Amino acid sequence: MPIHEKSLLTPDQIMTADKLVIDGVDVSGHWNTMIKPRTITDYDPDFYKKIEGLPGGENVSRCWQCGSCTNSCTMYAINPDFNPRYWIYCTNLGLQSEIVKDKDIIWQCVSCNKCTNICPKDVKPEGVMKALAHWLELEGHTPKSKSSVFDEEFTRQCLARGRIEDSEVMFNFFKKTDQDVVRLVKTGWLGVFIARMNKWTELRAGRWGKFLARMPITGPLKMAWAMVFKPRTKSWGRTGEVLAAYVEEQKRKAHAAH
Amino acid sequence: MNDTILVVGAGPCGLSAAHAAATAGKRVVLVEKEQVLGGAPILSGYARLVPSGEWAKDAIGRMVKRVEDDPAVTIRKGSKVTKLEGEAGDFTATLSNGEPVQAGAIILGTGFTHFDSINKPEWGFGTFEDVVTTTQVEQMIGAGKVYCPSDGRVPERVCILLCVGSRDRQIGREWCSKICCTVSTNLAMEIKELSPKTDVYIYYMDIRTFGLYEDKFYWRSQEEFRTKFVKARIAEVTRGADGRLLVKGEDTLVKRPIVIPFDLVVHAIGMDPNTDNPEIAKVFGIELEKHGFIARNEHYTGSFATNRPGVYAGGSALGPEDIDTSISHGLAMAMRAIGDLNALARKAA
């Protein structure tokens, strides 16, 4: 018998065994492929609150499934699996596993905001896409974005010392995101950046004085000193701890605000 | 020429017609088959009415009192019209107690009958105690507590199934009952008010909260009270091993089968033609339309006329209708009846 609506099957639902014996009957070979039931057996009634609590997701429960967002979507035109309407529905009913299935495409939203402009219920689907991507990252379903890594390093230094050290932020950011600093200097944008800070044209023209006058010397020295001694803002004391606790509390409140 | 107007049925439509005719100087005889005036909102114990939010016993109670206090209105409770003779301007109706009533015009506000959920056995009403109707939930809300009839517990999760006894060719109900969507969204909010921890899901084919009920009921229940709307027509209600009800169907937006546990399943029951309609048609000599409601004659210039001159019908006797509109129909029918009587009088003079 043909399988109806084959398109609804995803690879993870299909089970195949080389050898299969059911109730003592060997069904290896032709009958060795089974499909897991697709039945939804429960909702998570509070899941939508998590998305509502993240920036952009505030209006998610307003959706009535007209599909305007998906129809107007830039990404949907390229990839029919990119379906904001569907993810919003899954959010409201609490079908988390459906959302996790699409973790590798939800972040692709290009924020063109056509959906935001067309939505008759002011759901702000573009914001919901951001909130969903954020949630997927918070839950560890998707790797941390580079900007999150940068923010974390930046915040860590702020809280620890009441100040940041540019070079240390960059150094740790490159390290945590597996970017090779030497290669970036030799062949990447960092080399170009350094070159432009220096006046090579002056040097080539033999104007040593002008070249040296423009060459950053004290700056890098200060940076190197700071990287070694890690100075703190004067009388910083326990400010960092208090701030960290306050930020945590505010985050918790914001996530539970709805 | 008889100047009395006979009003049959003392629900919102009939009460409105009786009062209107009396204020216009006519004598009115109001016949009600039950021992209580007020019609479905009172007899079925509705809680707060759509869209006013007033308790039914207060709002409809005022209508009842207004008619009871009117010396021009004679009330006959526990009575039916069993025979009608004569013609427009000069009818003689016989009541079930044998009393004759002379009247120039007859207004029918005979209403509807709630759909009996037993006619959709697959949805569990009559099989499982915790499958109830919107009318029962109205009564629960009126009593101040929403509970599962099986053991009295407060439900963690309630689902309301829309279109029970409506839009269903299988059982010969090829009409939309018009008001159940609004009533259900209203109930969802009332449930949430009484029990904030209860989650309410509404299973729908379409949401038809018409006119100004859109944002006041549908949007508000979704946005402020977090009612969940699931697009699925339920196939079956059964019971799981733990005693909770299982609602089976297909979620057509996810394109997957669903089997979801619920504590309380509510049927949003529709409006059937009054089960007395065949008898009413026979007694008054009027026709029924194909669904079994009273047939309306040409409406543009002969509003609320039946096929028998001098007999008018309005409210939910004509088809599913909301209370506010039924009240307007009552007023309009009084106007029609008096206008036609005046025309007869002019002709006779």
XYZ file of C-alpha atoms in Angstrom:
607
model
C 0.000 0.000 0.000
C 1.384 3.428 -0.836
C 2.257 5.660 2.093
C -0.007 8.693 2.081
C 1.454 12.099 2.675
C 4.989 10.780 2.534
C 6.195 14.352 2.580
C 5.210 14.596 6.247
C 7.790 12.004 7.239
C 11.139 13.109 8.536
C 14.174 10.812 8.496
C 14.186 10.502 12.302
C 10.772 8.861 12.193
C 11.873 6.019 9.940
C 13.368 2.973 11.633
C 15.187 0.380 9.588
C 16.720 -2.856 10.880
C 18.899 -5.339 9.010
C 17.525 -8.196 11.054
C 14.128 -7.909 12.653
C 12.091 -10.499 14.506
C 8.651 -9.538 15.807
C 6.725 -11.996 17.982
C 8.971 -14.782 16.767
C 8.406 -13.971 13.105
C 11.442 -13.032 11.049
C 10.483 -9.914 9.106
C 13.980 -9.035 7.903
C 14.258 -7.768 4.367
C 11.194 -6.318 2.763
C 9.295 -5.622 5.984
C 12.164 -4.234 8.031
C 11.178 -0.557 7.805
C 8.874 0.916 10.418
C 7.591 4.439 10.941
C 7.342 5.876 14.426
C 3.891 7.231 15.351
C 3.490 10.916 14.598
C 0.854 11.450 17.257
C 1.157 14.478 19.526
C 0.338 13.271 23.022
C 0.686 16.419 25.100
C 1.255 20.160 25.152
C 3.576 22.197 27.329
C 1.108 24.871 28.472
C 3.809 27.179 29.827
C 6.316 27.077 26.999
C 4.978 30.235 25.345
C 5.868 32.153 28.507
C 9.559 31.457 27.918
C 9.371 32.973 24.438
C 7.205 35.860 25.652
C 9.888 36.644 28.205
C 12.603 37.092 25.580
C 12.991 40.334 23.619
C 10.790 40.216 20.496
C 8.517 37.438 21.682
C 6.138 39.612 23.733
C 3.130 39.304 21.398
C 3.489 35.662 20.367
C 0.216 34.509 21.929
C -1.798 36.946 19.809
C -1.356 34.800 16.688
C -4.434 33.360 14.994
C -2.608 31.523 12.234
C -3.602 33.511 9.164
C -0.231 32.753 7.563
C 0.486 36.290 6.355
C 3.980 36.139 7.886
C 4.992 33.006 6.013
C 3.444 34.253 2.777
C 5.341 37.519 2.940
C 8.594 35.954 4.154
C 11.823 36.575 2.246
C 13.361 33.368 3.552
C 10.288 31.267 2.796
C 10.616 32.223 -0.866
C 14.020 30.568 -0.850
C 13.355 27.730 1.564
C 9.779 26.451 2.000
C 10.807 24.883 5.325
C 11.221 28.382 6.737
C 7.737 28.791 8.175
C 7.272 31.462 10.885
C 3.527 30.772 11.149
C 4.242 27.166 12.080
C 6.861 27.981 14.720
C 4.537 30.543 16.297
C 1.792 27.901 16.506
C 4.232 25.401 18.052
C 5.299 28.054 20.555
C 1.737 28.757 21.636
C 0.806 25.096 22.006
C 4.146 24.178 23.568
C 5.396 21.764 20.910
C 9.051 22.342 21.719
C 10.404 19.350 19.850
C 8.969 20.692 16.586
C 10.860 23.938 17.097
C 14.095 22.165 17.992
C 13.794 20.185 14.740
C 14.151 23.454 12.842
C 16.979 24.857 14.965
C 19.298 25.072 11.988
C 17.010 27.307 9.953
C 15.194 29.553 12.444
C 18.255 31.809 12.826
C 18.250 32.448 9.078
C 15.612 35.187 9.449
C 17.005 38.248 7.668
C 14.886 40.732 9.681
C 13.351 42.304 6.575
C 10.238 42.806 8.721
C 7.777 42.222 5.904
C 5.941 39.934 8.350
C 5.882 42.644 11.004
C 4.303 45.054 8.556
C 1.683 42.636 7.270
C 0.650 40.918 10.530
C -3.012 41.782 11.292
C -2.638 40.961 14.991
C 0.636 42.789 15.574
C 2.415 39.591 16.632
C 5.772 40.934 15.373
C 6.877 37.580 13.889
C 10.366 38.912 13.188
C 10.778 39.498 16.922
C 9.473 36.005 17.625
C 12.131 34.573 15.271
C 14.785 36.437 17.282
C 13.309 35.207 20.558
C 13.207 31.621 19.290
C 16.816 31.767 18.085
C 17.730 33.238 21.465
C 15.884 30.444 23.308
C 17.538 27.756 21.174
C 20.904 29.246 22.114
C 20.046 29.568 25.818
C 18.953 25.930 25.928
C 22.128 24.831 24.136
C 20.328 23.535 21.044
C 22.425 25.824 18.889
C 26.035 26.931 19.517
C 26.618 30.322 21.078
C 26.757 33.036 18.460
C 30.020 34.974 18.151
C 28.316 38.108 19.359
C 27.171 36.263 22.506
C 30.755 35.124 23.143
C 31.974 38.679 22.730
C 29.260 40.039 25.049
C 30.127 37.490 27.710
C 33.839 38.315 27.674
C 33.100 42.034 27.713
C 30.679 41.683 30.635
C 33.019 39.382 32.535
C 35.781 41.991 32.503
C 33.402 44.817 33.386
C 32.137 42.966 36.436
C 35.555 41.724 37.532
C 37.414 45.022 37.312
C 35.006 47.819 36.564
C 36.732 48.346 33.236
C 37.648 46.501 30.089
C 40.989 46.076 28.408
C 40.439 46.246 24.623
C 43.289 43.970 23.726
C 42.321 41.375 26.310
C 38.694 41.384 25.172
C 39.780 40.851 21.579
C 42.418 38.277 22.486
C 39.981 36.169 24.534
C 37.247 36.612 21.923
C 39.535 35.277 19.185
C 40.603 32.423 21.431
C 37.075 31.400 22.414
C 35.831 31.562 18.858
C 38.793 29.582 17.511
C 40.170 32.400 15.408
C 43.903 32.222 14.767
C 45.337 35.660 15.594
C 48.602 35.027 13.767
C 46.754 34.051 10.622
C 44.436 37.056 10.967
C 47.478 39.350 11.103
C 49.299 37.643 8.251
C 46.475 37.183 5.783
C 43.276 38.441 7.397
C 41.636 41.711 8.227
C 43.706 42.271 11.370
C 46.874 42.676 9.281
C 45.134 45.283 7.125
C 43.915 47.021 10.249
C 47.431 47.247 11.723
C 48.919 48.321 8.423
C 46.446 51.193 8.150
C 47.259 52.369 11.672
C 50.871 52.791 10.526
C 52.039 55.228 7.897
C 54.022 52.882 5.638
C 53.884 55.433 2.835
C 55.934 57.854 4.965
C 58.514 55.135 5.611
C 58.789 54.240 1.932
C 59.330 57.890 1.129
C 62.205 57.891 3.613
C 60.482 60.218 6.071
C 61.467 58.268 9.198
C 60.568 61.090 11.544
C 56.995 61.315 10.337
C 56.655 57.530 10.331
C 57.882 57.172 13.920
C 55.773 60.118 15.054
C 52.630 58.333 13.833
C 53.669 54.874 15.008
C 51.618 53.692 18.007
C 54.108 52.963 20.742
C 52.775 54.052 24.112
C 49.307 52.648 23.395
C 50.437 49.061 22.815
C 52.785 49.310 25.781
C 49.926 50.372 28.052
C 47.814 47.548 26.682
C 50.539 44.985 27.335
C 51.000 46.320 30.867
C 47.263 46.098 31.528
C 47.071 42.575 30.175
C 49.745 41.472 32.598
C 48.692 43.382 35.722
C 44.884 43.453 35.159
C 44.214 46.716 37.048
C 40.804 47.340 38.632
C 38.849 50.551 38.801
C 39.603 52.433 42.017
C 37.596 51.236 45.037
C 35.743 48.661 42.857
C 35.424 46.350 45.857
C 32.318 44.137 45.753
C 30.592 46.313 43.128
C 30.995 43.583 40.509
C 29.284 40.932 42.634
C 26.407 43.250 43.486
C 26.019 44.261 39.841
C 26.088 40.639 38.685
C 23.364 39.724 41.173
C 21.288 42.708 40.061
C 21.660 41.834 36.376
C 20.621 38.233 37.109
C 17.573 39.414 38.992
C 16.546 41.790 36.212
C 16.968 39.037 33.635
C 14.803 36.685 35.654
C 12.141 39.347 36.060
C 12.166 40.187 32.351
C 11.858 36.532 31.362
C 8.953 36.038 33.737
C 7.278 39.363 32.977
C 4.466 37.936 30.883
C -61.545 43.601 14.597
C -59.792 42.524 17.769
C -57.208 44.823 19.294
C -55.472 42.228 21.507
C -52.071 40.809 20.573
C -51.284 37.238 21.532
C -47.591 36.650 22.227
C -46.432 33.032 22.379
C -43.218 32.382 24.314
C -41.809 34.464 27.166
C -38.112 34.480 26.334
C -36.153 37.604 25.417
C -38.041 37.933 22.110
C -41.547 37.370 23.479
C -40.982 39.528 26.577
C -39.738 42.322 24.364
C -42.700 42.001 21.970
C -45.236 41.891 24.817
C -43.854 45.000 26.441
C -43.568 46.862 23.149
C -47.171 46.112 22.156
C -48.407 47.112 25.596
C -46.542 50.434 25.526
C -48.114 51.102 22.129
C -51.545 50.835 23.750
C -52.555 47.296 22.869
C -53.804 44.636 25.221
C -51.434 41.661 25.325
C -51.910 38.031 26.285
C -48.548 36.341 26.905
C -48.575 32.539 26.814
C -45.616 30.535 28.134
C -45.494 26.734 28.205
C -43.139 26.634 31.224
C -44.053 27.746 34.756
C -41.268 30.326 34.704
C -40.872 33.385 32.476
C -37.558 34.333 30.853
C -36.944 31.598 28.301
C -33.645 29.792 27.725
C -31.407 32.265 29.633
C -33.441 31.639 32.796
C -34.560 28.040 32.263
C -31.022 26.877 31.386
C -29.380 29.021 34.044
C -27.060 31.093 31.893
C -24.375 33.002 33.784
C -23.252 36.329 32.347
C -24.725 37.358 29.031
C -22.923 38.250 25.838
C -22.108 41.030 25.230
C -23.275 43.042 28.255
C -21.606 40.842 30.879
C -24.694 41.211 33.052
C -25.952 38.176 34.957
C -28.855 36.587 33.077
C -31.097 36.584 36.148
C -30.609 40.341 36.515
C -30.913 41.357 32.873
C -33.698 38.995 31.825
C -35.210 39.385 35.297
C -35.758 43.084 34.552
C -37.529 42.163 31.316
C -39.768 39.714 33.181
C -40.628 42.216 35.904
C -41.414 44.934 33.376
C -44.000 42.658 31.741
C -45.368 41.273 35.026
C -45.902 44.804 36.339
C -47.746 45.909 33.214
C -51.551 45.871 33.714
C -52.047 45.669 29.946
C -50.312 42.263 29.819
C -52.181 39.106 30.854
C -49.810 36.226 31.543
C -50.691 32.541 31.134
C -47.894 30.277 32.436
C -47.804 26.531 31.887
C -50.002 26.960 28.838
C -49.783 26.249 25.147
C -51.945 27.286 22.253
C -53.671 24.110 21.070
C -55.952 25.500 18.384
C -56.126 28.606 16.213
C -59.104 29.688 14.175
C -60.020 32.811 12.259
C -57.888 35.216 10.297
C -55.779 38.340 10.657
C -57.641 40.836 12.806
C -59.951 38.211 14.244
C -58.261 35.123 15.619
C -59.552 32.795 18.304
C -56.859 30.775 20.008
C -57.618 27.980 22.428
C -55.149 27.422 25.275
C -54.278 24.010 26.717
C -56.564 24.674 29.709
C -59.453 25.219 27.303
C -59.508 28.999 27.726
C -60.289 30.885 24.503
C -58.257 33.988 23.651
C -59.482 36.525 21.102
C -56.666 38.321 19.307
C -56.099 40.417 16.203
C -52.465 39.332 15.702
C -50.169 36.597 16.924
C -46.481 36.951 17.655
C -44.387 33.795 17.938
C -41.267 34.019 20.073
C -41.109 30.280 20.454
C -37.349 30.054 20.432
C -35.056 27.078 19.984
C -33.945 23.886 21.719
C -30.324 23.277 22.769
C -28.666 20.536 20.745
C -28.651 17.276 22.684
C -25.022 16.103 22.756
C -26.136 12.510 23.084
C -26.567 12.691 19.303
C -22.771 12.862 18.895
C -21.875 9.792 20.984
C -18.264 9.711 19.735
C -17.585 12.864 21.737
C -18.299 11.138 25.015
C -21.303 13.027 26.377
C -23.426 10.603 28.354
C -20.510 8.146 28.501
C -18.065 10.119 30.622
C -19.194 12.302 33.481
C -16.517 14.887 32.772
C -17.855 15.612 29.308
C -20.306 18.482 29.766
C -22.056 21.129 27.679
C -21.624 24.895 27.572
C -24.998 25.140 29.336
C -23.651 23.097 32.252
C -20.549 25.279 32.442
C -22.825 28.356 32.465
C -24.506 26.848 35.506
C -21.157 26.078 37.156
C -20.051 29.666 36.631
C -23.354 30.893 38.008
C -22.662 28.792 41.104
C -19.121 30.149 41.341
C -17.092 26.967 40.826
C -15.834 25.104 37.767
C -15.306 21.438 38.548
C -15.186 17.927 37.111
C -18.558 16.276 37.840
C -16.896 12.868 38.374
C -15.070 13.820 41.569
C -15.527 17.547 42.074
C -11.879 18.438 41.423
C -10.960 21.720 39.805
C -9.769 20.913 36.267
C -6.150 21.641 35.415
C -6.985 21.617 31.775
C -10.274 22.215 29.980
C -11.044 21.898 26.302
C -14.045 23.355 24.553
C -15.128 21.644 21.335
C -16.826 24.034 18.947
C -19.572 23.202 16.433
C -21.173 20.406 18.463
C -24.506 20.013 16.718
C -23.695 22.650 14.132
C -22.226 22.544 10.633
C -22.539 18.793 10.543
C -24.235 17.047 7.644
C -23.844 13.692 9.423
C -26.564 14.676 11.843
C -28.527 16.972 9.547
C -27.390 20.227 11.133
C -26.359 22.242 8.113
C -26.268 25.555 9.900
C -23.902 27.616 12.003
C -25.375 28.255 15.431
C -23.881 31.721 15.287
C -23.318 32.430 18.969
C -21.363 29.399 20.314
C -17.941 30.795 19.321
C -18.609 33.964 21.278
C -20.186 32.080 24.189
C -17.202 29.707 24.308
C -14.580 32.443 24.299
C -16.601 34.197 27.001
C -16.735 30.987 29.053
C -12.995 30.468 28.576
C -12.436 33.864 30.215
C -14.891 33.146 33.005
C -13.233 29.793 33.728
C -9.869 31.538 33.906
C -11.286 34.174 36.244
C -12.617 31.545 38.642
C -9.565 29.311 38.331
C -6.481 31.187 37.079
C -4.350 28.025 37.001
C -6.677 26.196 34.614
C -5.523 26.103 30.982
C -8.312 26.390 28.437
C -8.027 25.076 24.870
C -10.632 25.675 22.177
C -10.790 23.209 19.285
C -12.195 24.934 16.238
C -12.851 24.678 12.517
C -13.385 28.440 12.188
C -13.862 31.128 14.778
C -17.028 33.089 14.063
C -17.183 35.769 16.742
C -19.105 38.088 14.447
C -19.205 41.868 14.457
C -18.030 43.615 17.586
C -17.575 40.281 19.394
C -14.267 39.850 17.559
C -11.961 41.822 19.818
C -14.171 41.871 22.887
C -14.380 38.091 23.115
C -12.056 36.272 20.676
C -9.034 38.560 20.886
C -9.438 39.271 24.575
C -9.726 35.616 25.539
C -6.609 34.850 23.494
C -4.474 37.850 24.379
C -5.430 38.555 27.983
C -6.673 35.188 29.213
C -4.315 33.052 27.139
C -6.929 30.704 25.762
C -5.258 28.388 23.250
C -6.941 27.898 19.896
C -6.258 24.579 18.181
C -7.440 23.930 14.655
C -8.831 20.443 14.806
C -12.230 18.842 14.573
C -12.190 16.140 17.209
C -12.773 12.573 16.099
C -13.328 10.922 19.435
C -13.224 11.428 23.203
C -12.077 8.416 25.233
C -10.595 7.809 28.661
C -6.960 7.063 29.416
C -5.556 4.601 31.955
C -5.238 7.377 34.561
C -8.912 8.272 34.238
C -8.280 11.530 32.398
C -10.168 12.103 29.184
C -8.288 11.740 25.914
C -9.236 13.982 23.040
C -8.340 12.483 19.675
C -8.216 14.269 16.373
C -5.964 15.734 13.737
C -4.310 19.089 14.217
C -4.584 20.332 10.663
C -2.026 23.100 11.169
C 0.671 20.709 12.390
C -0.664 17.975 10.089
C -0.318 15.418 12.838
C -2.703 13.238 14.803
C -3.258 14.323 18.403
C -4.273 12.448 21.541
C -4.294 15.013 24.345
C -5.325 14.469 27.985
C -7.957 16.778 29.497
C -9.785 16.947 32.824
C -12.962 18.503 31.494
C -14.332 18.420 27.946
C -17.003 20.975 27.096
C -19.319 20.689 24.107
C -20.218 24.069 22.641
C -23.709 22.935 21.794
C -25.603 24.539 18.964
C -29.158 25.749 18.560
C -31.673 23.281 17.176
C -35.124 24.206 15.945
C -37.530 24.088 18.862
C -38.527 20.436 19.247
C -42.148 21.687 19.400
C -41.903 23.256 15.921
C -43.837 20.527 14.041
C -46.670 20.977 16.548
C -46.395 24.770 16.373
C -46.528 24.618 12.552
C -49.650 22.494 12.692
C -51.478 24.528 15.339
C -50.737 27.929 13.787
C -50.953 26.754 10.191
C -47.513 27.993 9.279
C -44.603 26.490 7.347
C -41.163 25.464 8.532
C -38.042 26.032 6.463
C -35.856 23.101 5.429
C -33.879 22.891 8.683
C -37.022 22.890 10.816
C -37.035 26.513 11.979
C -40.121 28.636 11.288
C -40.146 29.788 7.659
C -39.831 33.526 7.188
C -41.827 35.174 4.474
C -40.483 37.892 2.186
C -38.513 40.131 4.533
C -37.882 43.426 2.723
C -41.440 44.725 2.882
C -43.093 42.041 4.994
C -40.607 41.654 7.848
C -41.183 38.838 10.343
C -44.257 37.583 8.531
C -44.934 33.859 8.352
C -46.909 32.440 5.461
C -50.154 33.042 7.444
C -51.274 36.675 7.503
C -51.461 38.039 11.025
C -49.004 35.499 12.459
C -45.452 36.795 12.975
C -42.298 34.972 14.057
C -38.941 36.263 15.262
C -35.927 35.597 17.455
C -34.404 32.134 17.526
C -37.640 30.624 16.219
C -36.393 31.716 12.781
C -32.878 30.323 13.150
C -29.921 30.567 15.546
C -30.029 34.034 17.075
C -28.353 35.974 19.848
C -30.285 37.510 22.739
C -29.789 41.154 21.769
C -31.070 40.552 18.250
C -33.999 38.493 19.552
C -35.007 41.432 21.731
C -34.894 43.706 18.680
C -36.995 41.196 16.753
C -39.597 41.350 19.536
C -39.830 45.133 19.231
C -39.960 44.981 15.457
C -42.715 42.347 15.467
C -44.864 44.478 17.766
C -44.474 47.315 15.265
C -45.391 45.033 12.368
C -48.420 43.584 14.130
C -49.788 46.977 15.198
C -49.162 48.453 11.756
C -51.048 45.634 10.067
C -53.934 45.908 12.565
C -54.198 49.650 11.888
C -54.288 48.972 8.138
C -57.098 46.455 8.676
C -58.995 48.978 10.792
C -58.643 51.681 8.109
C -59.838 49.257 5.468
C -62.873 48.321 7.566
C -63.770 51.978 8.232
